[in-house]
Amino acid sequence: MDAHGPFCPGIDPHAALLDAWGLPDTVDGLERFALTCVEAFGGQVACVKPQSAFFERFGSRGVAVLERTLEGLRDAGTLTLFDAKRGDIGTTMGGYAQAYLSDDSPLRADAVTVSPYLGYGSLRPALDLAAATGRGVFVLALTSNPEGPSVQHAVLDGRTVAASVVAGAAADNAAARGAGGLGSVGLVVGATIGAAAHDLGLDLAGSAAPLLAPGLGAQGGTPEGLREAFGDALPQVLGNSSREVLGAGPDVAALRAAARRSAEDLAAVVGVRRG
Ligand SMILES: O=c1ccn([C@@H]2O[C@H](COP(=O)(O)O)[C@@H](O)[C@H]2O)c(=O)[nH]1
């Protein structure tokens, strides 16, 4: 984020985007799309977020393209955040952790999105393996979709579900917070949430969590809107958009320029983190 600005473009090969790029909705089209993104974004941005769903829809050959995409970004020295939103009972979570966060998995990424709705504690195998291998997790807290509040704003044992997720991340990040830095446990907080974090009394700044903010662009979120959403936690924010940036393709230079513009627009609001 310091080097490239607080922006993480997504690789979301929607059928409509493949079509707009003049590519077939096939594994070959998927591969050309994803590798064009690798060429455009590799070495240029803080992080890239491939969306699992759009690779999985092609079955095992799509997952093979995902592996090559992650490998290409690794080779370019660019951090990867694999958007898989996994969550399961602890033992199965251990399997997911091995798949995405171990040093020798073909699907390894630098971080993975996880879902805490089987209980924050069920994520422990992923949290521990991420810490052990120098990787990270991003836990869903306040998602960007309009349906999210029906679960995340619900009150349980005197606090909201979102507040318990933020508290879990804060506890896991305590050592990093003590050292004045950010921890390995990030949170997903949508760019579209308006004043919800403030209204629910969430201490995002105190969580020491990197904050992935999806929902910019196609979902209506704006860099300016991040001020209301994040307040004093703004320096922790890593903005994300997929469709808005990918719409600039398939030209590599145009894609890269679109990502750079987004990073600059976000840096103007979020500032540049130091330390
Ligand atoms: O709360 C969330 C969590 C994840 N996402 C993901 O981010 C991208 C957004 O794509 P756009 O094209 O910029 O809308 C997509 O992969 C989502 O699954 C999210 O939108 N909100």
Short mmCIF file of N, CA and C and ligand atoms in Angstrom, two decimals, residues 10-12 14 17 49-54 83 85 113 140-145 152 188-193 212-220 240-246, ligand 1:
data_model
loop_
_atom_site.label_atom_id
_atom_site.label_comp_id
_atom_site.label_asym_id
_atom_site.label_seq_id
_atom_site.Cartn_x
_atom_site.Cartn_y
_atom_site.Cartn_z
N GLY A 10 -9.68 -6.44 -8.64
CA GLY A 10 -10.11 -7.84 -8.66
C GLY A 10 -9.90 -8.44 -10.04
N ILE A 11 -9.79 -9.77 -10.05
CA ILE A 11 -9.87 -10.50 -11.33
C ILE A 11 -11.15 -11.31 -11.25
N ASP A 12 -12.20 -10.77 -11.84
CA ASP A 12 -13.54 -11.39 -11.82
C ASP A 12 -13.98 -11.62 -13.26
N HIS A 14 -16.30 -12.35 -15.29
CA HIS A 14 -17.73 -12.53 -15.58
C HIS A 14 -17.89 -12.89 -17.07
N LEU A 17 -18.01 -9.76 -19.09
CA LEU A 17 -16.73 -9.09 -19.33
C LEU A 17 -15.92 -9.82 -20.40
N LYS A 49 -6.90 -9.37 -6.30
CA LYS A 49 -7.89 -10.29 -5.68
C LYS A 49 -8.62 -11.11 -6.75
N PRO A 50 -8.15 -12.32 -7.04
CA PRO A 50 -8.92 -13.18 -7.94
C PRO A 50 -10.16 -13.71 -7.22
N GLN A 51 -11.28 -13.71 -7.91
CA GLN A 51 -12.54 -14.19 -7.34
C GLN A 51 -12.74 -15.65 -7.76
N SER A 52 -12.76 -16.53 -6.77
CA SER A 52 -12.81 -17.97 -7.02
C SER A 52 -13.98 -18.39 -7.91
N ALA A 53 -15.14 -17.80 -7.67
CA ALA A 53 -16.36 -18.28 -8.35
C ALA A 53 -16.20 -18.30 -9.86
N PHE A 54 -15.53 -17.27 -10.40
CA PHE A 54 -15.48 -17.16 -11.86
C PHE A 54 -14.46 -18.10 -12.49
N ASP A 83 -10.17 -14.54 -3.11
CA ASP A 83 -11.52 -14.31 -2.58
C ASP A 83 -12.33 -15.60 -2.70
N LYS A 85 -14.02 -16.81 0.41
CA LYS A 85 -15.01 -16.71 1.50
C LYS A 85 -15.32 -18.06 2.12
N THR A 113 -10.02 -14.69 1.83
CA THR A 113 -11.21 -14.22 2.56
C THR A 113 -11.88 -15.42 3.22
N LEU A 140 -15.03 -11.66 6.93
CA LEU A 140 -16.21 -10.85 6.61
C LEU A 140 -16.74 -10.20 7.88
N ALA A 141 -16.95 -8.89 7.85
CA ALA A 141 -17.47 -8.18 9.04
C ALA A 141 -18.74 -7.41 8.69
N LEU A 142 -18.61 -6.44 7.80
CA LEU A 142 -19.78 -5.69 7.28
C LEU A 142 -19.66 -5.72 5.77
N THR A 143 -20.37 -6.63 5.14
CA THR A 143 -20.17 -6.82 3.70
C THR A 143 -20.88 -5.72 2.90
N SER A 144 -20.53 -5.65 1.62
CA SER A 144 -21.00 -4.52 0.81
C SER A 144 -22.41 -4.72 0.27
N ASN A 145 -22.96 -5.94 0.41
CA ASN A 145 -24.26 -6.22 -0.21
C ASN A 145 -25.42 -5.79 0.68
N GLN A 152 -25.44 -9.27 10.00
CA GLN A 152 -24.28 -8.64 10.65
C GLN A 152 -24.66 -7.59 11.68
N VAL A 188 -13.24 -7.55 6.23
CA VAL A 188 -13.91 -7.07 5.02
C VAL A 188 -15.03 -6.13 5.46
N VAL A 189 -14.91 -4.88 5.08
CA VAL A 189 -15.91 -3.86 5.41
C VAL A 189 -16.21 -3.11 4.12
N GLY A 190 -17.43 -3.24 3.62
CA GLY A 190 -17.76 -2.72 2.31
C GLY A 190 -17.67 -1.20 2.22
N ALA A 191 -17.33 -0.73 1.01
CA ALA A 191 -17.27 0.71 0.75
C ALA A 191 -18.67 1.31 0.69
N THR A 192 -19.69 0.45 0.75
CA THR A 192 -21.08 0.90 0.57
C THR A 192 -21.84 1.03 1.89
N ILE A 193 -21.16 0.87 3.02
CA ILE A 193 -21.91 0.72 4.30
C ILE A 193 -22.36 2.03 4.91
N LEU A 212 -10.23 -4.52 4.02
CA LEU A 212 -10.55 -4.64 2.60
C LEU A 212 -11.91 -4.01 2.37
N ALA A 213 -11.97 -3.02 1.49
CA ALA A 213 -13.23 -2.32 1.22
C ALA A 213 -13.67 -2.57 -0.22
N PRO A 214 -14.43 -3.65 -0.46
CA PRO A 214 -14.99 -3.87 -1.79
C PRO A 214 -16.26 -3.04 -1.96
N GLY A 215 -16.71 -2.95 -3.20
CA GLY A 215 -17.97 -2.24 -3.45
C GLY A 215 -17.77 -0.88 -4.10
N LEU A 216 -16.51 -0.55 -4.42
CA LEU A 216 -16.26 0.70 -5.14
C LEU A 216 -16.69 0.53 -6.60
N GLY A 217 -17.23 1.58 -7.17
CA GLY A 217 -17.56 1.51 -8.60
C GLY A 217 -18.91 0.87 -8.85
N ALA A 218 -18.91 -0.35 -9.38
CA ALA A 218 -20.15 -0.98 -9.84
C ALA A 218 -21.22 -1.08 -8.75
N GLN A 219 -20.82 -1.22 -7.50
CA GLN A 219 -21.80 -1.34 -6.42
C GLN A 219 -22.17 0.02 -5.81
N GLY A 220 -21.58 1.08 -6.33
CA GLY A 220 -21.99 2.42 -5.90
C GLY A 220 -21.07 3.09 -4.89
N ASN A 240 -11.13 -1.92 -3.02
CA ASN A 240 -11.20 -2.92 -4.10
C ASN A 240 -12.34 -2.57 -5.05
N SER A 241 -12.05 -2.73 -6.36
CA SER A 241 -13.16 -2.83 -7.32
C SER A 241 -12.72 -3.79 -8.40
N SER A 242 -13.70 -4.42 -9.01
CA SER A 242 -13.40 -5.37 -10.08
C SER A 242 -13.97 -4.86 -11.39
N ARG A 243 -15.31 -4.87 -11.49
CA ARG A 243 -15.91 -4.54 -12.79
C ARG A 243 -15.50 -3.16 -13.29
N GLU A 244 -15.41 -2.19 -12.39
CA GLU A 244 -15.10 -0.82 -12.84
C GLU A 244 -13.74 -0.77 -13.56
N VAL A 245 -12.75 -1.44 -12.97
CA VAL A 245 -11.40 -1.41 -13.56
C VAL A 245 -11.33 -2.34 -14.77
N LEU A 246 -11.91 -3.53 -14.63
CA LEU A 246 -11.81 -4.53 -15.70
C LEU A 246 -12.50 -4.05 -16.97
O1 LIG B 1 -18.55 -7.62 1.03
C1 LIG B 1 -18.05 -8.03 -0.04
C2 LIG B 1 -17.07 -9.00 -0.07
C3 LIG B 1 -16.52 -9.35 -1.27
N1 LIG B 1 -16.93 -8.79 -2.43
C4 LIG B 1 -16.27 -9.21 -3.69
O2 LIG B 1 -15.57 -8.10 -4.24
C5 LIG B 1 -15.73 -8.08 -5.66
C6 LIG B 1 -16.46 -6.81 -6.06
O3 LIG B 1 -16.65 -6.77 -7.44
P1 LIG B 1 -17.25 -5.47 -8.20
O4 LIG B 1 -17.26 -5.88 -9.63
O5 LIG B 1 -16.30 -4.33 -7.94
O6 LIG B 1 -18.60 -5.23 -7.64
C7 LIG B 1 -16.46 -9.36 -6.03
O7 LIG B 1 -15.48 -10.35 -6.28
C8 LIG B 1 -17.22 -9.71 -4.77
O8 LIG B 1 -17.45 -11.09 -4.62
C9 LIG B 1 -17.90 -7.82 -2.40
O9 LIG B 1 -18.29 -7.26 -3.44
N2 LIG B 1 -18.42 -7.46 -1.19
#
